[in-house]
Coordinates of N, CA and C and ligand atoms in Angstrom, one line a residue:
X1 N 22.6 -1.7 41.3 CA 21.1 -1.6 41.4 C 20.7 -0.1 41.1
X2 N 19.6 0.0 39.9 CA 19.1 1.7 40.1 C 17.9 1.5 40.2
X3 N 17.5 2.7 40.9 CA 16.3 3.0 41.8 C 15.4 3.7 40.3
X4 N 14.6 3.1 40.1 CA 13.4 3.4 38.8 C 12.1 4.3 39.9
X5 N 12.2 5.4 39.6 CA 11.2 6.1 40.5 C 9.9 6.2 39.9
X6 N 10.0 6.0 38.2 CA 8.8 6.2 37.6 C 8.1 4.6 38.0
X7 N 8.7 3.7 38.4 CA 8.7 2.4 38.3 C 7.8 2.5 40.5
X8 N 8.5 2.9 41.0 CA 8.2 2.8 42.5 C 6.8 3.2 42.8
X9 N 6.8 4.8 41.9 CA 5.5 5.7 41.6 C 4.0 4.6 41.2
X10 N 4.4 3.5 40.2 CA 3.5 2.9 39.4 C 2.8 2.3 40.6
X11 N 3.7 1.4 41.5 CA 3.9 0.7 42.6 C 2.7 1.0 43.8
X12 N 3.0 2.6 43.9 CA 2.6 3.1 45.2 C 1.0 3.5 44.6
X13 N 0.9 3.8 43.6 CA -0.6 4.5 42.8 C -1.1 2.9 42.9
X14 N -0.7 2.0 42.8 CA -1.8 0.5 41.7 C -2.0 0.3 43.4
X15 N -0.9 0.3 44.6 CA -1.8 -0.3 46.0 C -2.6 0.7 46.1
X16 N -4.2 0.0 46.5 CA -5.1 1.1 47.2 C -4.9 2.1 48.7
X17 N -4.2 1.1 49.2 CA -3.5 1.9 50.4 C -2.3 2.3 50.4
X18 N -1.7 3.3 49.4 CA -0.2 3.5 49.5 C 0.0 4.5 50.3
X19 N -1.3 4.6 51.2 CA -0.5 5.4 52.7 C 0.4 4.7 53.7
X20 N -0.6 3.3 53.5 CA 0.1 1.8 54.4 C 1.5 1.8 54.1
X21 N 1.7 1.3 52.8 CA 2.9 0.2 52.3 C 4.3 0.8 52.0
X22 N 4.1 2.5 52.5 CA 5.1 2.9 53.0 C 5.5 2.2 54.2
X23 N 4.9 1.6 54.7 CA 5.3 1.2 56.2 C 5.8 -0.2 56.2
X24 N 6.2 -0.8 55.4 CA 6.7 -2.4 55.3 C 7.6 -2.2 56.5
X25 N 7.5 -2.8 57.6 CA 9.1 -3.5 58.5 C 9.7 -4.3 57.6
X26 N 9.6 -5.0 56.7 CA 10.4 -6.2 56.8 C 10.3 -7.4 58.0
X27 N 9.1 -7.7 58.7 CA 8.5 -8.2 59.2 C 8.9 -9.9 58.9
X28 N 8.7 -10.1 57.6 CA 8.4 -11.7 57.3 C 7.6 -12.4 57.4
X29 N 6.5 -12.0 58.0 CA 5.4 -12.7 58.3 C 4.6 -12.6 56.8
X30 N 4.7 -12.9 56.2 CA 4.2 -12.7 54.4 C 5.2 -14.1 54.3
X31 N 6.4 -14.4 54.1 CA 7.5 -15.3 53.3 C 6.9 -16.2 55.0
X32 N 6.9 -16.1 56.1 CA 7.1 -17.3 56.7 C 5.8 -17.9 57.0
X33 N 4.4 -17.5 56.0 CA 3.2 -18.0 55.8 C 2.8 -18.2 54.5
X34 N 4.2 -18.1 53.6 CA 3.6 -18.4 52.3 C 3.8 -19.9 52.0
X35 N 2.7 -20.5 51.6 CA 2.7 -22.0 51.6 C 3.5 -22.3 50.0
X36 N 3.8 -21.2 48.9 CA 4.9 -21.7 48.0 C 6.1 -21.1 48.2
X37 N 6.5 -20.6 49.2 CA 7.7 -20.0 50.2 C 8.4 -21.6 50.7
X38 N 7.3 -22.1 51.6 CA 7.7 -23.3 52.1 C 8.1 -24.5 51.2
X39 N 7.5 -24.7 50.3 CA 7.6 -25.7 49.2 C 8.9 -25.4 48.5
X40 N 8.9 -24.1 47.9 CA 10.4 -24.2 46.9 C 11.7 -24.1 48.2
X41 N 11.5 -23.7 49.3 CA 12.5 -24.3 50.2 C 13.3 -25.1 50.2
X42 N 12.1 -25.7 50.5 CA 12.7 -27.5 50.5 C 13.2 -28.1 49.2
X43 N 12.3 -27.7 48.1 CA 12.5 -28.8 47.0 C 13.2 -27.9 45.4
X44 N 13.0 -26.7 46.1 CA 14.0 -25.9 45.1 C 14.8 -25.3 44.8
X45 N 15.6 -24.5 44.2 CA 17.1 -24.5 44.5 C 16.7 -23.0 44.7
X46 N 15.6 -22.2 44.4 CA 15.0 -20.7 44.5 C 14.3 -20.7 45.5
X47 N 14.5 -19.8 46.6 CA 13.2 -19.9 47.5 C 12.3 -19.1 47.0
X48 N 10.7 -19.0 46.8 CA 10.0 -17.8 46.5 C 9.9 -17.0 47.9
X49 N 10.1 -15.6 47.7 CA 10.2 -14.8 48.5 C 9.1 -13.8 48.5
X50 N 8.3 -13.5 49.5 CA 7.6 -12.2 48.6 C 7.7 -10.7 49.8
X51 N 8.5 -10.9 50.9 CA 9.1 -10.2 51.1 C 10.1 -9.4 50.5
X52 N 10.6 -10.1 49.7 CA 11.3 -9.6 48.8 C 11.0 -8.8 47.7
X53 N 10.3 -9.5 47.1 CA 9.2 -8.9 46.1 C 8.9 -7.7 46.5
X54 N 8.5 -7.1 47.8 CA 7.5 -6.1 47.9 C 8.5 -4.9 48.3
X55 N 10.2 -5.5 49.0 CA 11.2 -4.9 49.9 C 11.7 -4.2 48.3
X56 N 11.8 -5.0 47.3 CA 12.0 -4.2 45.5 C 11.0 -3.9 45.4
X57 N 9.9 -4.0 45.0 CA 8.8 -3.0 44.3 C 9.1 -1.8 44.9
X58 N 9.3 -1.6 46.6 CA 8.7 -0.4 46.9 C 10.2 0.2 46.9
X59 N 11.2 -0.1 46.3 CA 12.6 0.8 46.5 C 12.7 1.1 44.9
X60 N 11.8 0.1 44.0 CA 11.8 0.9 42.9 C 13.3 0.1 42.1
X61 N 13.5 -1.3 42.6 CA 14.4 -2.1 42.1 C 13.9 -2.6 41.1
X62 N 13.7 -2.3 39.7 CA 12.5 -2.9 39.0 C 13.4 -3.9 38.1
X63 N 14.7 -3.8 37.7 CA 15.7 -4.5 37.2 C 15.8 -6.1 38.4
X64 N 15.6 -5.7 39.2 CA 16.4 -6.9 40.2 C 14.7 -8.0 40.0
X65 N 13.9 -6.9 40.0 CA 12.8 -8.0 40.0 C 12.4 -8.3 38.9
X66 N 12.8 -7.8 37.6 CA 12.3 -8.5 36.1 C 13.4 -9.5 35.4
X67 N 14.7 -8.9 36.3 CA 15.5 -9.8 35.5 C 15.9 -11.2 36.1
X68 N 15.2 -11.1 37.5 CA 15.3 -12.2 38.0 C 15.1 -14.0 37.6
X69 N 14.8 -15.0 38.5 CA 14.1 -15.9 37.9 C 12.6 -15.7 37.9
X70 N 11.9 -16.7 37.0 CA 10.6 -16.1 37.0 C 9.8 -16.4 37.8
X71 N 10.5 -17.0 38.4 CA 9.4 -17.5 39.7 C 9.5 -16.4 41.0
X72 N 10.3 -15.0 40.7 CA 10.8 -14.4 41.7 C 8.4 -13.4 41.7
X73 N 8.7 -13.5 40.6 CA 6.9 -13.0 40.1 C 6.0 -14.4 39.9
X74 N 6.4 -15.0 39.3 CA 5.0 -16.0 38.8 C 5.0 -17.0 40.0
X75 N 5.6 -16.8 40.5 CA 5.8 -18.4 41.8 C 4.4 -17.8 42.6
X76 N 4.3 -16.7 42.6 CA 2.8 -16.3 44.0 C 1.4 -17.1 43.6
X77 N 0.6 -17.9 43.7 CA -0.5 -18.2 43.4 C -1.7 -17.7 44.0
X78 N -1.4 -16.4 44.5 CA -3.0 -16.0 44.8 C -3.9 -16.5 45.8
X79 N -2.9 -16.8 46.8 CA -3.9 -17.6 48.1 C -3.9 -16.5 49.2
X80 N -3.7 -15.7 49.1 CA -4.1 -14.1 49.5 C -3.8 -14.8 51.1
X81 N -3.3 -15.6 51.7 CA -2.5 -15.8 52.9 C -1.6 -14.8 53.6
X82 N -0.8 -14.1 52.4 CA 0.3 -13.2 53.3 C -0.7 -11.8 53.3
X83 N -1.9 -11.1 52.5 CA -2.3 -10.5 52.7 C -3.4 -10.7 54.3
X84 N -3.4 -11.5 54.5 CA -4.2 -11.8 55.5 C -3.4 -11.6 57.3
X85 N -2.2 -12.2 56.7 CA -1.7 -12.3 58.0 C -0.5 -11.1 58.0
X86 N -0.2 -10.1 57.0 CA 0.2 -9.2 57.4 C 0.1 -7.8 58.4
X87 N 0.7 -7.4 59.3 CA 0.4 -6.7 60.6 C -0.1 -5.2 60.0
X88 N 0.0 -5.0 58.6 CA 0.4 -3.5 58.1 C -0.6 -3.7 57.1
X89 N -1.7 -4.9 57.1 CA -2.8 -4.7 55.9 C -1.8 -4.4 54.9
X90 N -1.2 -5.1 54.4 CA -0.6 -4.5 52.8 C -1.0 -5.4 52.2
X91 N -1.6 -5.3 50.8 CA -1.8 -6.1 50.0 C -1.1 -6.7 48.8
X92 N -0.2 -7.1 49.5 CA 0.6 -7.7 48.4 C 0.2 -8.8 47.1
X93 N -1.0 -9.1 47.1 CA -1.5 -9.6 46.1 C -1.6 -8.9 44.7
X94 N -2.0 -7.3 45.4 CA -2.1 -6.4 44.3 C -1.1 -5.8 43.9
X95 N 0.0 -5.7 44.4 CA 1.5 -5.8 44.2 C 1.8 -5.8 42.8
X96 N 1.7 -7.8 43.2 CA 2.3 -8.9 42.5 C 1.7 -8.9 41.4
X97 N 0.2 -8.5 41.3 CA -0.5 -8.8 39.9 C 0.3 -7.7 39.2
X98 N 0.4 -6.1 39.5 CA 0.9 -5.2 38.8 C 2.5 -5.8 38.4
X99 N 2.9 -6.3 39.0 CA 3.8 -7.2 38.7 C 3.6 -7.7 37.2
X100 N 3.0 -8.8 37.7 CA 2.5 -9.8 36.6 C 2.5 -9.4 35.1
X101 N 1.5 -8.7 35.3 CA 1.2 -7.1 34.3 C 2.0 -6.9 33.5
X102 N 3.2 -6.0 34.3 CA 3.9 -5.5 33.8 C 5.1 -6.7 32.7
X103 N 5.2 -7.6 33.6 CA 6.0 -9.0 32.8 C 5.3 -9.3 31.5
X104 N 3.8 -8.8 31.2 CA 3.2 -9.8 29.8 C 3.6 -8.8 29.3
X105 N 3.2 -7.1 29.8 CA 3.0 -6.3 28.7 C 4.5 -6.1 27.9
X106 N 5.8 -6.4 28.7 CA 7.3 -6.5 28.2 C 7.6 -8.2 27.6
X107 N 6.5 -8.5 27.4 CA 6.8 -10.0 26.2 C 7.7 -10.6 27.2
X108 N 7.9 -10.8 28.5 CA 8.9 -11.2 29.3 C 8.1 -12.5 30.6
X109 N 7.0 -12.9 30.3 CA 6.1 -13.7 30.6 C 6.8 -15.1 30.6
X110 N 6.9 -16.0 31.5 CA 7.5 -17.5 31.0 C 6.8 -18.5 30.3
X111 N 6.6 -18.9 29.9 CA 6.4 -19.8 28.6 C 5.6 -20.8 29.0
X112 N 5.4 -20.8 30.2 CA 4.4 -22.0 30.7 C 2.9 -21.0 31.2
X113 N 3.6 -19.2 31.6 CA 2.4 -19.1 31.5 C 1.3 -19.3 30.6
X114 N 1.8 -18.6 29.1 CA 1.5 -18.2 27.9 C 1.0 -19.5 27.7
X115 N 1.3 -21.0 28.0 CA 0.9 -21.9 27.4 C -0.3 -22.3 28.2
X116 N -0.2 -21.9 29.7 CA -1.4 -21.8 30.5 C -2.8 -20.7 29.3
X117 N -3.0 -20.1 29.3 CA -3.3 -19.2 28.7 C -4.1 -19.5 27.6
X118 N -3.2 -20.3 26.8 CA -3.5 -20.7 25.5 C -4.6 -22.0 25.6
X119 N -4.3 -22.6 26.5 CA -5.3 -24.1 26.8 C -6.6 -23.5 27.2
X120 N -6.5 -22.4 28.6 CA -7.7 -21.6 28.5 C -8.2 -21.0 27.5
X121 N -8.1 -20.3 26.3 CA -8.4 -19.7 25.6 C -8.9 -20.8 24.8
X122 N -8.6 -22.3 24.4 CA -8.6 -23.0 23.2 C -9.5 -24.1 23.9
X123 N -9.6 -24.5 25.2 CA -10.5 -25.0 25.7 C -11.4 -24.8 26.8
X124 N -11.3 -23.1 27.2 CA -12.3 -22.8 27.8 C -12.4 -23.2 29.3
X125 N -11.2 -23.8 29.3 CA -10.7 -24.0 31.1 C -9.5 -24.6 30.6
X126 N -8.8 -24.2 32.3 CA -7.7 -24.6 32.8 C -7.0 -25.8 32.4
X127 N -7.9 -26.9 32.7 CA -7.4 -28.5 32.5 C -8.4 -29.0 32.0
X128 N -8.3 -29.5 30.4 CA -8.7 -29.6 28.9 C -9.0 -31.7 29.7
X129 N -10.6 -31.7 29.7 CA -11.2 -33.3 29.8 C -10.0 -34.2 29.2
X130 N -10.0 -35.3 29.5 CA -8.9 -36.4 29.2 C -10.0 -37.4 29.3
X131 N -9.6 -39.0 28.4 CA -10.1 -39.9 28.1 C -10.2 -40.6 29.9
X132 N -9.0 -40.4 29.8 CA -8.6 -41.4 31.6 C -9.6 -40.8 32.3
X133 N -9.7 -39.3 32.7 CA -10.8 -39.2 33.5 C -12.2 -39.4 33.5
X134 N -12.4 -39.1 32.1 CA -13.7 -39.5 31.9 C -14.1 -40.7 32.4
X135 N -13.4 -41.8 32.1 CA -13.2 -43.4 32.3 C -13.4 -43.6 33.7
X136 N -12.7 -42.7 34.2 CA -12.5 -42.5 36.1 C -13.9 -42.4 36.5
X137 N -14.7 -41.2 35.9 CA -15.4 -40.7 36.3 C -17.2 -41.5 36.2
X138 N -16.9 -42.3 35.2 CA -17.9 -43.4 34.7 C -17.7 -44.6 35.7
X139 N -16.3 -44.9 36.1 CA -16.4 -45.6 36.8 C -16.8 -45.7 38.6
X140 N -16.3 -44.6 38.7 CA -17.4 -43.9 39.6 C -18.9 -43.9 39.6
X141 N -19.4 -43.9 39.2 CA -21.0 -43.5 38.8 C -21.0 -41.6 38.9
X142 N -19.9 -40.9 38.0 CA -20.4 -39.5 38.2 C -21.1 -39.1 36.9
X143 N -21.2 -38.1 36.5 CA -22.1 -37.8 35.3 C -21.3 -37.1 34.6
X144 N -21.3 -37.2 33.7 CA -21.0 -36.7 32.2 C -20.4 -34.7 32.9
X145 N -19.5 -34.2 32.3 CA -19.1 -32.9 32.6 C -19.1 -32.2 30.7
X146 N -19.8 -31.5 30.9 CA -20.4 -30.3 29.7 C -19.2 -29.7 29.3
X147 N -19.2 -29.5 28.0 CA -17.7 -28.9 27.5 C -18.4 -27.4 27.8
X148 N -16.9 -26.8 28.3 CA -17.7 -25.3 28.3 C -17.7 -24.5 26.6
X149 N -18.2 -23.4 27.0 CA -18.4 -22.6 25.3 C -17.0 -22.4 25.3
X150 N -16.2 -22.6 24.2 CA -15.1 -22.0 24.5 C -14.8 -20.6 23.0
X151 N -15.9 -20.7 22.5 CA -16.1 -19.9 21.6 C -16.9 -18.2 22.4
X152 N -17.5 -18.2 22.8 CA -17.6 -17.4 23.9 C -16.3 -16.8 24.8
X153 N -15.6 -17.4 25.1 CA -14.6 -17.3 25.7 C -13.5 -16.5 24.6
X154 N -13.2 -16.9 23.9 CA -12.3 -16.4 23.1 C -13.0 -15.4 22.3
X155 N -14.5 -14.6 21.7 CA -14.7 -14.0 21.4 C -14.8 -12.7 23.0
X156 N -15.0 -12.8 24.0 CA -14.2 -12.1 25.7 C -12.8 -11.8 25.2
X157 N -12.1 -12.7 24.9 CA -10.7 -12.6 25.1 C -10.3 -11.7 24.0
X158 N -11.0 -11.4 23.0 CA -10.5 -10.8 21.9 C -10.7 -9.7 22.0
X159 N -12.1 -9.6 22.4 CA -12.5 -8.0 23.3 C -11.6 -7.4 23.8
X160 N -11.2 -7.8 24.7 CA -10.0 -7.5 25.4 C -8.6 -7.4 25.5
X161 N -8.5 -8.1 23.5 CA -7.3 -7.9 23.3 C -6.1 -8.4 23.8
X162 N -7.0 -9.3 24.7 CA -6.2 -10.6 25.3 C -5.2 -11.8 24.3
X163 N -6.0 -11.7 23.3 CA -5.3 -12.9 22.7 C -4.3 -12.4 21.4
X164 N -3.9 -10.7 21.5 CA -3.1 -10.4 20.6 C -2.1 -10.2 21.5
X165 N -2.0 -9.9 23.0 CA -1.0 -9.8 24.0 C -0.3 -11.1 24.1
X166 N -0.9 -12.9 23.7 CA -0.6 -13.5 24.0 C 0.3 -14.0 22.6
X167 N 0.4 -13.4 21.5 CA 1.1 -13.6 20.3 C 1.8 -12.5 20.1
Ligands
SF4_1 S1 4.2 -9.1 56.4 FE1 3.8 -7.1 55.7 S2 5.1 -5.7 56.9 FE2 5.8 -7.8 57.2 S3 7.4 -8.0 55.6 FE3 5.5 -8.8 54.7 S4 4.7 -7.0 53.6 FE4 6.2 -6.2 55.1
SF4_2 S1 -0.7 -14.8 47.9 FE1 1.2 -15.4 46.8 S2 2.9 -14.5 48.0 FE2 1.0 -14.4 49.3 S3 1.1 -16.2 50.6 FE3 -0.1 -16.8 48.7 S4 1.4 -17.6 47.3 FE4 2.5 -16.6 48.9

């Protein structure tokens, strides 16, 4: 394992408190409240860890965490739980996104993100209307759901140079 210090540096500057997160215990209370901690447990052969995550970011292990599986980064969904219930206010959410980050900007993203991504950009949300729901939704008595602009969206995304990161 080598210690990437320009890598630890990035780490300590992107948390707003990098007075705090020098102070990780190794606590666990982040992995033993993370509700996709608990799930890949049980049902997958990876546990997600994000004690782990944070025990590498801050030692500057940046190999152990990119070359990992990808779920060792993309598994976190942002339910800001382990930031809540950590004893040391660390915000490991903001971590994880510099994380994230760093994975697209090295074309090293997994393939379901980029395809997440691509449905947003092409349909302007997450989960693109289906016949069956519609059907569902008629048969309900709910009302008609408005396609969003998704031209709008993608002229955002281009702004931003979002959608040449994703090619
Ligand atoms: S809960 Fe906070 S202090 Fe405890 S291991 Fe997780 S990040 Fe470290
Ligand atoms: S924000 Fe991510 S790492 Fe934290 S508890 Fe939620 S899923 Fe787990």
């Amino acid at each position: 394992m080598v210690m990437d210090f320009e890598f630890r540096k990035q780490v300590m500057d992107y948390h707003q408190g990098s007075e705090v997160i020098k102070y990780c215990y190794q606590c666990s209370r982040c992995t033993d409240n993370c509700p996709v901690s608990y799930v890949t447990d049980e049902f997958y052969s990876v546990k997600y860890n994000p004690r782990y995550n944070i025990l590498n970011a801050l030692l500057g292990y940046k190999d152990k965490i990119f070359s990992a599986d990808p779920l060792a980064i993309w598994g976190c969904t942002v339910c800001d739980t382990c930031d809540e219930v950590c004893p040391q206010k660390i915000e490991l959410t903001e971590v994880f996104t510099l994380l994230k980050n760093q994975s697209i900007a090295n074309g090293d993203g997994p393939d379901f993100i980029y395809q997440q991504a691509k449905t947003v950009i092409e349909n302007g949300k997450a989960i693109p209307m289906q016949s069956a729901i519609e059907r569902r939704r008629q048969q309900m008595g709910l009302p008609d759901i408005m396609a969003p602009n998704a031209d709008e969206l993608q002229s955002l995304m281009s702004n931003m140079g979002i959608d040449k990161k994703l090619k």
